[in-house]
Structure formats: C-alpha cells, structure tokens
Coordinates of C-alpha atoms in Angstrom, one line a residue:
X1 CA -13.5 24.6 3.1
X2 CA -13.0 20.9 3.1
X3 CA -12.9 18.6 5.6
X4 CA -9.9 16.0 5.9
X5 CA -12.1 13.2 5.7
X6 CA -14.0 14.1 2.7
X7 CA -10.7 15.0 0.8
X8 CA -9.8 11.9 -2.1
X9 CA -6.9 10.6 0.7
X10 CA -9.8 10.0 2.6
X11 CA -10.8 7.4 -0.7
X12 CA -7.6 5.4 -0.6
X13 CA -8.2 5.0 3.6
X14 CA -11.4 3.5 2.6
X15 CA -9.5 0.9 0.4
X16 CA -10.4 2.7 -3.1
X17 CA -7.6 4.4 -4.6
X18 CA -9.8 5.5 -8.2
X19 CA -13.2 4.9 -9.3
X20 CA -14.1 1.3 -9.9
X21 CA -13.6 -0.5 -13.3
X22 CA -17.4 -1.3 -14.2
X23 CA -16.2 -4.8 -15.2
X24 CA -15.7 -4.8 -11.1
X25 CA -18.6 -3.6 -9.8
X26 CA -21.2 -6.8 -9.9
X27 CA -18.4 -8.5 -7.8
X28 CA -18.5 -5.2 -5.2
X29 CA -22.0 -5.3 -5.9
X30 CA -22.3 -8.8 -4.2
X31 CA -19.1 -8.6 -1.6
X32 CA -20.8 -5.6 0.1
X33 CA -24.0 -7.2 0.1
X34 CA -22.9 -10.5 1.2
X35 CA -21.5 -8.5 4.2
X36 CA -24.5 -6.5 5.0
X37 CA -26.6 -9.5 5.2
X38 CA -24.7 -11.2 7.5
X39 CA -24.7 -8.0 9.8
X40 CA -28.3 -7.7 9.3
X41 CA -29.0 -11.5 10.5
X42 CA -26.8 -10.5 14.0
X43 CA -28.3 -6.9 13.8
X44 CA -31.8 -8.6 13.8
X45 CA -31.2 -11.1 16.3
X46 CA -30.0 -8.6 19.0
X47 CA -33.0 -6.2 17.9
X48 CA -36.0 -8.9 18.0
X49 CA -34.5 -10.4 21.5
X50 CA -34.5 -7.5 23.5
X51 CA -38.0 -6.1 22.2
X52 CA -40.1 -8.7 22.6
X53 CA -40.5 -8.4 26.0
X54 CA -39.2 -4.5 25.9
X55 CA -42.8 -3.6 27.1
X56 CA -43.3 -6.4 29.5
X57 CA -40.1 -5.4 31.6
X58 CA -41.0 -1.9 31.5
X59 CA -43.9 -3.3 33.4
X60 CA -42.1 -5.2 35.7
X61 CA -39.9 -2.8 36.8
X62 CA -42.2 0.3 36.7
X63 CA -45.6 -1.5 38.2
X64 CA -48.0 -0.4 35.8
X65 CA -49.6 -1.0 32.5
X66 CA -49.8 3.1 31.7
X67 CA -46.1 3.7 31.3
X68 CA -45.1 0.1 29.5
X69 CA -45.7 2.0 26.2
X70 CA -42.8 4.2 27.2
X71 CA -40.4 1.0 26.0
X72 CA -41.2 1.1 22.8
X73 CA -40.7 4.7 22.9
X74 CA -37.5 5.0 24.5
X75 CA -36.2 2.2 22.0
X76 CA -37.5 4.0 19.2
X77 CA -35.9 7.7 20.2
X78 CA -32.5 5.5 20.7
X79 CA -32.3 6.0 16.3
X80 CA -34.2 9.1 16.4
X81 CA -31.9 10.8 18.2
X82 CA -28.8 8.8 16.9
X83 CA -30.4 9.9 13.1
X84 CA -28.7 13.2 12.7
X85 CA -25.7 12.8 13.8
X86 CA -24.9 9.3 12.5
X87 CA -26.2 10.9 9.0
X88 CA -23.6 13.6 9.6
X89 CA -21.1 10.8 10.3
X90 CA -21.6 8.9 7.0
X91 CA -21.6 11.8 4.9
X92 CA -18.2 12.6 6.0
X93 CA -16.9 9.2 6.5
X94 CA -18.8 6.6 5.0
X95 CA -21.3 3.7 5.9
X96 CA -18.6 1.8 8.0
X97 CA -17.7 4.3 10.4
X98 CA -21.3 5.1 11.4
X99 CA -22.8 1.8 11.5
X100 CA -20.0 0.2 13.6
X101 CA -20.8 3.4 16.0
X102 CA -24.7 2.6 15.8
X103 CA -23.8 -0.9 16.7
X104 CA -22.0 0.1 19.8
X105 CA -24.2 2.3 21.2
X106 CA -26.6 -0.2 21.0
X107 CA -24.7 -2.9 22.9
X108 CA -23.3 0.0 25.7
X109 CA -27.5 0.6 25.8
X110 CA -28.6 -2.9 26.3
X111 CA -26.5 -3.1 29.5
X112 CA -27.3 -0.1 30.9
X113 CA -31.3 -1.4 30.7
X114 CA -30.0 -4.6 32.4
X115 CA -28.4 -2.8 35.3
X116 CA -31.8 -0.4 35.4
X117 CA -33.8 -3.4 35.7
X118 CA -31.2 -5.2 38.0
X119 CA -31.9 -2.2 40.5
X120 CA -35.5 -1.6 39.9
X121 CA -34.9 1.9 38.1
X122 CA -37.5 2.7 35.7
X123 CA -35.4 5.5 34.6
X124 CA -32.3 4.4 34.3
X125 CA -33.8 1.7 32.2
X126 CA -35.5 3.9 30.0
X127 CA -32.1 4.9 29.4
X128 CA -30.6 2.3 28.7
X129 CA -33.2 1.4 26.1
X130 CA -32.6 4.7 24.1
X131 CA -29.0 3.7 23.6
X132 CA -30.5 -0.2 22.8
X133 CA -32.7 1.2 20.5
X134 CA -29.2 2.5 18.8
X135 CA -28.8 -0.9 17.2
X136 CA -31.8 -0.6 14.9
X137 CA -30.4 2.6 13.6
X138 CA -27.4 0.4 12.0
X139 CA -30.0 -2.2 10.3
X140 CA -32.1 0.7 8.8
X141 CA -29.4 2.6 7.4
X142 CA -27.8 -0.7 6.3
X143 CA -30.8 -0.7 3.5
X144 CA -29.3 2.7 2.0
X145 CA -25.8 1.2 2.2
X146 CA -27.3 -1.8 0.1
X147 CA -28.4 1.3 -2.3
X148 CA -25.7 3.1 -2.7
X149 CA -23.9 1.1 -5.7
X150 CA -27.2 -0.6 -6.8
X151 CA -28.3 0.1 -10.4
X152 CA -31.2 2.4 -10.4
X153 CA -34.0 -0.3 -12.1
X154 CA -32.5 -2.7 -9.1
X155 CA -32.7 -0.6 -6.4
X156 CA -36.1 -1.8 -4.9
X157 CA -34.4 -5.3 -4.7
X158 CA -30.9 -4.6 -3.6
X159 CA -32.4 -2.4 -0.7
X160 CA -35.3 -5.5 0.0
X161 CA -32.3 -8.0 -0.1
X162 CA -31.0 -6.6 3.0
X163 CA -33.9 -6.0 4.7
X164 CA -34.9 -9.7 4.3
X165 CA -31.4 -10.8 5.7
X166 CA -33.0 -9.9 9.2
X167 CA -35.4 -12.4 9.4
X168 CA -33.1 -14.7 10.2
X169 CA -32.2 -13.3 13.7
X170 CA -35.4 -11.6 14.2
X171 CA -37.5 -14.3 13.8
X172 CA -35.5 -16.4 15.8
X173 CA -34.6 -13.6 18.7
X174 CA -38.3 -13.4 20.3
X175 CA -37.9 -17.2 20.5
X176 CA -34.8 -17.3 22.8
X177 CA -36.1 -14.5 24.8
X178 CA -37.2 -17.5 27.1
X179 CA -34.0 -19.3 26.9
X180 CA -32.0 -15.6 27.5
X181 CA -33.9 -15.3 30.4
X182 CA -33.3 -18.6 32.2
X183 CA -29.9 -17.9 31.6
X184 CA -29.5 -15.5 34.2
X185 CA -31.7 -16.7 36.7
X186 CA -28.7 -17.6 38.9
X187 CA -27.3 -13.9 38.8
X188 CA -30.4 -12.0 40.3
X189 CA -31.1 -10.8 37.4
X190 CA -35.2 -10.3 36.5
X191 CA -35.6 -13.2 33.7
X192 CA -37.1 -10.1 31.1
X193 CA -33.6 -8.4 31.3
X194 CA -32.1 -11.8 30.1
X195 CA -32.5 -11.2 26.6
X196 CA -30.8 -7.5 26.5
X197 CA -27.7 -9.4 28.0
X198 CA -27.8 -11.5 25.1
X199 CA -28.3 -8.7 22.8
X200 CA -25.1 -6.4 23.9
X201 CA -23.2 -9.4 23.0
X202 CA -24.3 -9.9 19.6
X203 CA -24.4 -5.7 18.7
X204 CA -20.8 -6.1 19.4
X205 CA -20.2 -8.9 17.2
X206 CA -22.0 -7.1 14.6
X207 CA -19.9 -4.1 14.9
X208 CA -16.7 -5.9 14.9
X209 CA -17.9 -8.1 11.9
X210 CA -18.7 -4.2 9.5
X211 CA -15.1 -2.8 11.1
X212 CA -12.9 -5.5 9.8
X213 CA -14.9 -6.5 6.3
X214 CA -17.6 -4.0 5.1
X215 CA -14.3 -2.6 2.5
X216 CA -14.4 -0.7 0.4
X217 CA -17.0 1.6 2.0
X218 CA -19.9 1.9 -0.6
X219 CA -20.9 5.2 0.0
X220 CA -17.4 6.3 -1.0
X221 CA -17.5 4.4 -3.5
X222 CA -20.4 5.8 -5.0
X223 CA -18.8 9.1 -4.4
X224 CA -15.8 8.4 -6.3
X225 CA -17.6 6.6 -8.9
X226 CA -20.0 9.7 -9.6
X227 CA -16.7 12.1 -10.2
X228 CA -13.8 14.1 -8.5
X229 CA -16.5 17.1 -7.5
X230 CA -18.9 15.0 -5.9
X231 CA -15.6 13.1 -3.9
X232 CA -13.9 16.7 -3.0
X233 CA -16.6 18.7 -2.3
X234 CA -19.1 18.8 1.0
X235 CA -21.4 21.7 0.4
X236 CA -24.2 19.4 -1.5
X237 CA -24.1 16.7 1.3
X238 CA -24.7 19.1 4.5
X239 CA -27.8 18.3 6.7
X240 CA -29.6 21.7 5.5
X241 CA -28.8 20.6 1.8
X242 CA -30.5 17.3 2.6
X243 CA -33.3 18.8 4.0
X244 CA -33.7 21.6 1.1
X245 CA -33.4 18.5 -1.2
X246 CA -36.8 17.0 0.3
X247 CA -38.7 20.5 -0.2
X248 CA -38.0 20.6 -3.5
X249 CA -39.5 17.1 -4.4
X250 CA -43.0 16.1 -4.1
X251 CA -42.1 12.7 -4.1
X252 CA -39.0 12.9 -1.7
X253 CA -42.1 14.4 0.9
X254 CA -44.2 11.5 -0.3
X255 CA -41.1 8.7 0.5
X256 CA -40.6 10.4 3.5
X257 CA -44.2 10.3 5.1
X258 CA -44.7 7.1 3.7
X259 CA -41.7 5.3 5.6
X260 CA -42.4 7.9 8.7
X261 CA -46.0 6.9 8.5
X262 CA -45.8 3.1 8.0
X263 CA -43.2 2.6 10.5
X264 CA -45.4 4.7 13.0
X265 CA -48.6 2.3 12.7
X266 CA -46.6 -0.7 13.2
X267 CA -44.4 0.1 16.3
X268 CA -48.1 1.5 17.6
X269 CA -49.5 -1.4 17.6
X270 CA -47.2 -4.1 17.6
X271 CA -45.3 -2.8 20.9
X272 CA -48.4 -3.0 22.7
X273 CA -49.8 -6.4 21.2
X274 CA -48.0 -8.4 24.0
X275 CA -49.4 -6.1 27.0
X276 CA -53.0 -6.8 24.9
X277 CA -52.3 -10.8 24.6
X278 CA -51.4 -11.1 28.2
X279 CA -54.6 -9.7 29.2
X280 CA -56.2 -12.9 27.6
X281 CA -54.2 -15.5 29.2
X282 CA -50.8 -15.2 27.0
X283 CA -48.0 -16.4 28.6
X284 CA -44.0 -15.7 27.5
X285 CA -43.4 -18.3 24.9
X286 CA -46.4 -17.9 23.0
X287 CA -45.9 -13.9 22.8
X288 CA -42.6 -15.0 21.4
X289 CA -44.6 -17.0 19.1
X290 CA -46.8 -14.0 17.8
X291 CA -44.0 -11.2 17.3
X292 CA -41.8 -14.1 15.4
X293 CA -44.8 -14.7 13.1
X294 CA -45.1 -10.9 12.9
X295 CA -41.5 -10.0 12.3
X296 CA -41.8 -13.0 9.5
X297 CA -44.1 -10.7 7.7
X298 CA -41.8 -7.6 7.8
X299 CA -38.8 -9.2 6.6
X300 CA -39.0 -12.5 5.1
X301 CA -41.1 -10.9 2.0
X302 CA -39.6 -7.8 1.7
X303 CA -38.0 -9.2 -2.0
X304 CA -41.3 -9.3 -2.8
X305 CA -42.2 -6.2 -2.2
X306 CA -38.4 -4.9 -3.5
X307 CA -39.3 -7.0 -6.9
X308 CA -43.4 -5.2 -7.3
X309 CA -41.8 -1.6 -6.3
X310 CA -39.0 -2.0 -9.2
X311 CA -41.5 -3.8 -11.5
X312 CA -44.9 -2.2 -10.6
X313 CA -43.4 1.7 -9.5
X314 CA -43.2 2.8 -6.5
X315 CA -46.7 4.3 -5.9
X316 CA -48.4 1.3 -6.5
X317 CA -46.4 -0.6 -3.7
X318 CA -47.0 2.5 -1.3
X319 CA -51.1 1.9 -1.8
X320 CA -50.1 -1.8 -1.4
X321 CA -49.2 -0.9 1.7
X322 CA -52.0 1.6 3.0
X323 CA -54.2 -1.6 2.3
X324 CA -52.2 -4.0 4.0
X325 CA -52.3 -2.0 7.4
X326 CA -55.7 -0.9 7.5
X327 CA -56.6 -5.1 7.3
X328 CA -54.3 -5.5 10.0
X329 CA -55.9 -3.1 12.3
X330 CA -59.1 -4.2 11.6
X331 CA -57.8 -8.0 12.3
X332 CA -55.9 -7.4 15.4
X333 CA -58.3 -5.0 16.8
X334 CA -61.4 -7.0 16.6
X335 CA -59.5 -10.2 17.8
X336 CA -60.4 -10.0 21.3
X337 CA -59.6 -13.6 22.6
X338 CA -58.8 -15.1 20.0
X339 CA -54.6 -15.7 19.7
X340 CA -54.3 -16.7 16.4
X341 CA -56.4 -13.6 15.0
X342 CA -54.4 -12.0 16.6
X343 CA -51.6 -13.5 15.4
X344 CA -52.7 -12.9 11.5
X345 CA -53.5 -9.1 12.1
X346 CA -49.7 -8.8 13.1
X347 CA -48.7 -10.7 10.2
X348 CA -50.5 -8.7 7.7
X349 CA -49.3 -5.8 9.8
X350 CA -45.4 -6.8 9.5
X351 CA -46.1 -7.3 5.2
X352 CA -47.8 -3.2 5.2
X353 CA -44.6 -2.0 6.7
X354 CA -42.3 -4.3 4.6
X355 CA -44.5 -2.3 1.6
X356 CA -43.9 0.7 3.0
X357 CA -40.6 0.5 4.4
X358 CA -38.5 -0.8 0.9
X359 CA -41.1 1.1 -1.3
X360 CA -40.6 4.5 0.1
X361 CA -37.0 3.7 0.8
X362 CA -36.6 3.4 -3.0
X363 CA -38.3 6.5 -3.8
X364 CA -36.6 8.4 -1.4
X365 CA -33.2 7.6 -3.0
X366 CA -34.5 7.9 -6.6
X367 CA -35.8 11.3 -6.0
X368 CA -32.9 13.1 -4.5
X369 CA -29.3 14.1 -5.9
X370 CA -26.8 11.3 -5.0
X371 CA -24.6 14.3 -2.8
X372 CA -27.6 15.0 -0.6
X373 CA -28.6 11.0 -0.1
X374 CA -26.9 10.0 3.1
X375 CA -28.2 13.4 4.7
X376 CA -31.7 13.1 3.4
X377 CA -31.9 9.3 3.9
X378 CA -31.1 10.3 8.1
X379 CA -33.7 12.6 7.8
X380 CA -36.1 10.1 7.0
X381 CA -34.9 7.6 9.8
X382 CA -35.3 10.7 12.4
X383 CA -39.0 11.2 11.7
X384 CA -39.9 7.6 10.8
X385 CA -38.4 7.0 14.9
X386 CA -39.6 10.1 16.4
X387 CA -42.8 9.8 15.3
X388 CA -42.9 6.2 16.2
X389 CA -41.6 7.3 19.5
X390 CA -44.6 9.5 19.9
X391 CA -47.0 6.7 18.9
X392 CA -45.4 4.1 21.3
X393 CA -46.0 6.6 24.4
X394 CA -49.4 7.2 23.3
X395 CA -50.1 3.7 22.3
X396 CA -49.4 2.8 26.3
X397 CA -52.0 5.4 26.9
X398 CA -54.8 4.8 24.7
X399 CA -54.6 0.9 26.1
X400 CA -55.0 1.8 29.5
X401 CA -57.8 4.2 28.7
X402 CA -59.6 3.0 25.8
X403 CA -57.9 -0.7 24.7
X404 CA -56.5 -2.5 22.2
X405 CA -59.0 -2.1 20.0
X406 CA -59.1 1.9 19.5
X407 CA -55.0 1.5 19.4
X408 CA -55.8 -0.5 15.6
X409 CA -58.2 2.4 15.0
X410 CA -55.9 5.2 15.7
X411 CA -53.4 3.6 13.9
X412 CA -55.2 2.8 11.0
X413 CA -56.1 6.6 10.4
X414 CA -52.3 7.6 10.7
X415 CA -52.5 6.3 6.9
X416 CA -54.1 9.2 5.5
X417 CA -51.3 11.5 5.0
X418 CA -49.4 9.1 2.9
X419 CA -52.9 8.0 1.2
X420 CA -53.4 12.0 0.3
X421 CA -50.2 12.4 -1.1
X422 CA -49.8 9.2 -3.0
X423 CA -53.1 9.6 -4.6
X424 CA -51.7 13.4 -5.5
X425 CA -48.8 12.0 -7.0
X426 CA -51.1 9.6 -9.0
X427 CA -53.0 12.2 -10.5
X428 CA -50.3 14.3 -11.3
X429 CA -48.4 11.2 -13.5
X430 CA -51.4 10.2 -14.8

C-alpha cells in the first residue's frame, strides 16, 4: 500500500515536479545549504542559552547537587524520544516537515521549564526540558539534510558545513545567559529561567525560517532524483527496514556506536563541568565563558574534521577522536582548581565529539541504502540521546558520590566499544 504523502503528487507539493537537471543541482546544492546554516546559527543559539545553566537551575529549583544531572538528562531524552517518530515523519514527508515540528516542540518545551521554575516544580521543569531538549533534535538531523544531495567524496564536508553554522549562536548563547536572565528580573522570574525565555523565542523563529524557505525538500529530492521506485515505494524506508539495514553492516554498527558513544562522553562531562567549577569559586559569567570555549571546539572545526574524514577515511577520524576525548578527560579531571585547565579539557573535549560526530555521521550514510537513510539516520540520533540521557543522570551521581574527577574516568572508558570495533574494521580492510 502507499501512503498519500509518499506518492510522486506528494513531489510536486514539495516544489519538485521531476528529478533535477544535474546542471541545477550545485545551485540546490548551495540554496539548501545556505538555508540550513542560517537555521543552525538560531537553532544553536536557542540550544547553547538554555543549557548552560540547564544544570544550575535544576539545582535551584530542586535543592540539591544529586538530582542537577537529571537536566542534562531530561534535555537529552527531549531528541531521544522525539528520534523515532520524527524519523518516521521525514521518511514520509521530508526534512521540512519534521524539523519545523522538532523546532516547535522545542520552543512549547522551553516555556513549560520556565513556568516549572517560576513555581518551584522540579518536575514540571524536568518536563519542560524534555520538550526543550526537542530543539537539538532539528540541528542534528539538519546534518543528514545537508547529506542528502551531497556527492558521496563530499559528504564529510557538506555534513561538517552545517554543523559548523552553529557556532555562531552557540558560542554566543552561554554568553547572554547573563543578559537573558536580568531580563526578567522584574517578572519574578528566577534569573536561570531567563535564558529558556529567550530560547522559545528564537526555536520559533527557526521553525518559521525552514517552513517558508527550506524548498524544495532535499530528502525528496534525493528521492526523486534516485528513480520513480525509490519516490513511490515505502517498504525500504520503514523503521524495521532501517534497523535491519544497521545489522547487516559492520560499519553502519560501527557509525552508530561511534556517534552514540562520542556524544555520550561529552554530554557526561560537560553537563556537569559547571556544577564542578562552581565548587571552586566559578561564578555565572565565567561558566558562560568555559562552555562558549567548549562549544567553540565542537563546532567551529568541524570542516576540519568533515575535510580529514573525506580525505583521510572515515576510520582514521573515528580514532582521531577516541584520542581526542581520552586527553580531555585526563585534562578536565585532574584540573582541580585550576579554571583554565579546565577550560582546555572541554575544548579538547568539544574537538573529540566534532571527530566523532561528522565522522560517524558520514559513515553511517555511506554505509546504508539511500531508502533506509532517514530511518536509520533516527536510529542513530535515539541511541546517541538515550544513552547520553543515561550518562547525564549518572554523571549527577557519580559527582556527588565520587567527583569530578572519576566522572572524566568513567567517561573516558565509554570509548572502548567504538575503539574495539574501529580497530576490527581496521584489520578487516587492511
């Protein structure tokens, strides 16, 4: 049976009424990226200005240091949950439809966590931060968008492109978590929420901004570039297909643990970093300072990392970034006092997952058909945020019973399954 939306009328809605001349398609090429770059930047900036002080608040409002790691975790299962079913969403009906959807959740989450906070309800704003966490979920699958018409010995960069777009609002959002927060002083509103206020503003901007100019949808047309079958039919691009897709590739499991594994180590230790910092005397700005110059590292040399992955392979880019962590968690966790080690551990930490992140991206896409991409790429952004969910609760835990510095260790050693496997795939090309 097919579904209306995945029938060729469905094509022409989407603004393409036959597959694209190839003459035409570096113009696309840069249109839709153009577009997804200036998403990214507002995408980033609501992100990185509610987060920063994501943990802090859940202190606040909560009154202890145990159950601030359950921030990071409730903003993190926010795209784990959302994964599936916006994965179903853009296999039916394109990029456009589900990361205007993302978007929107994410700014209908942000003030819900405002309201929580307003009323001194940890849960309530633990929910809200699920549905904040939504917003992230749009500038992750933006990468695969950036993907789908890229040519295959470009895909590394065109996916790095994007993800480099959001340093512009992430770097600058932890800055103006301050300034967000003054803002509402006179509305008796606790100055940590500030920033979420800001952020359901600009996650609605963003979703207005894909809704009126992200056209023609790229996923569709890939689709209708790739044939008539692969635009009419819906069987290859189910969720089970997906998933049947990544256990029948060695290196679709090894992208997939890679980006799961990566993404896991980072939001472990970074979401607890400002808890750590205040402990020594840390005061708003200058945590602002740290996760800018930390979020600088994931994003503003992810070309880099796009240009070694296309130019090096991908499996030398993935132990690129097993190295990368590991320094960081030996630099942050041994930092004690010292804000500026500190500082460079996160740095280093933001460059491993920029490594890990575009690298296993890539590898993902390259090893699966192009009908089972969109469901296999959700797949991967489900387990990279549940199991970064996990890790953010029990980052909150191992703090408050062993400290900081075990938190590196642990995260450190979630490495090894992605070491195993890449070093298996090594052998086997070699």
């Amino acid at each position: 049976m097919t579904n209306a939306p995945d029938a060729p009328d469905a094509l022409v809605s989407a603004g393409i009424s036959a597959a694209v001349p190839p003459a035409r398609l570096p113009a696309l090429r840069r249109r839709i990226q153009a577009v997804l770059i200036a998403t990214q930047i507002l995408g980033g900036l609501g992100i990185a200005i509610g987060f920063a002080l994501a943990a802090v608040l859940a202190k606040e409002v909560s009154g202890t240091e145990a159950l601030s790691g359950l921030a990071s975790t409730a903003a993190v299962a926010g795209p784990a949950l959302l994964a599936m079913p916006l994965a179903a969403l853009m296999a039916r009906r394109g990029r456009r439809a589900g990361l205007v959807l993302a978007y929107l959740v994410g700014a209908v989450g942000a003030g819900v966590a405002v309201l929580g906070a307003d009323l001194g309800n940890f849960p309530l704003l633990l929910a809200g931060l699920v549905g904040f966490g939504a917003g992230s979920s749009a500038n992750l699958a933006a990468r695969f968008a950036a993907a789908d018409l890229a040519e295959p010995d470009r895909r590394a960069r065109a996916i790095s492109t994007v993800v480099w777009a959001t340093t512009i609002g992430a770097v600058l959002g932890p800055n103006i978590a301050a300034p967000a927060g003054e803002s509402v002083a006179g509305l008796g509103i606790p100055a940590a929420a500030g920033p979420f206020v800001w952020a359901s503003g600009v996650f609605v901007a963003a979703a207005v901004m894909v809704a009126l100019l992200l056209r023609p949808d790229p996923l569709l047309t890939a689709r209708a570039l790739a044939g008539p079958e692969e635009a009419e039919g819906a069987d290859g691009r189910s969720l089970k297909a997906g998933m049947r897709a990544v256990r029948e590739s060695s290196r679709a499991r090894l992208a997939l643990v890679t980006v799961a594994g990566s993404h896991t180590a980072m939001v472990s230790i970074m979401s607890m970093t400002p808890v750590a910092l205040t402990h020594h005397g840390a005061d708003i700005r200058l945590i602002g300072l740290v996760i800018s110059v930390h979020i600088a590292g994931m994003y503003a040399f992810s070309p880099v990392m796009g240009w070694l992955s296309d130019r090096l392979g991908r499996l030398t880019v993935i132990g690129l970034a097993v190295a990368l962590i590991s320094v960081a968690a030996l630099l942050a966790g041994t930092a004690g006092p010292s804000h500026n080690q500190v500082a460079l551990g996160l740095f280093v930490l933001g460059l491993g997952w920029s490594a890990g992140l575009v690298s296993g991206s890539a590898l993902l896409t390259d090893s699966v058909p192009q009908a089972a991409r969109a469901a296999v790429q959700g797949l991967s952004d489900f387990t990279m945020n549940t199991c970064a969910g996990i890790g953010g609760l029990a980052a909150g835990l191992i703090v408050s019973q062993a400290g900081y510095g075990w938190l590196n260790v642990v995260g450190a050693c979630l490495l090894a399954p992605m070491t195993l496997l890449a070093v298996r795939g090594a052998v086997r090309r070699a």
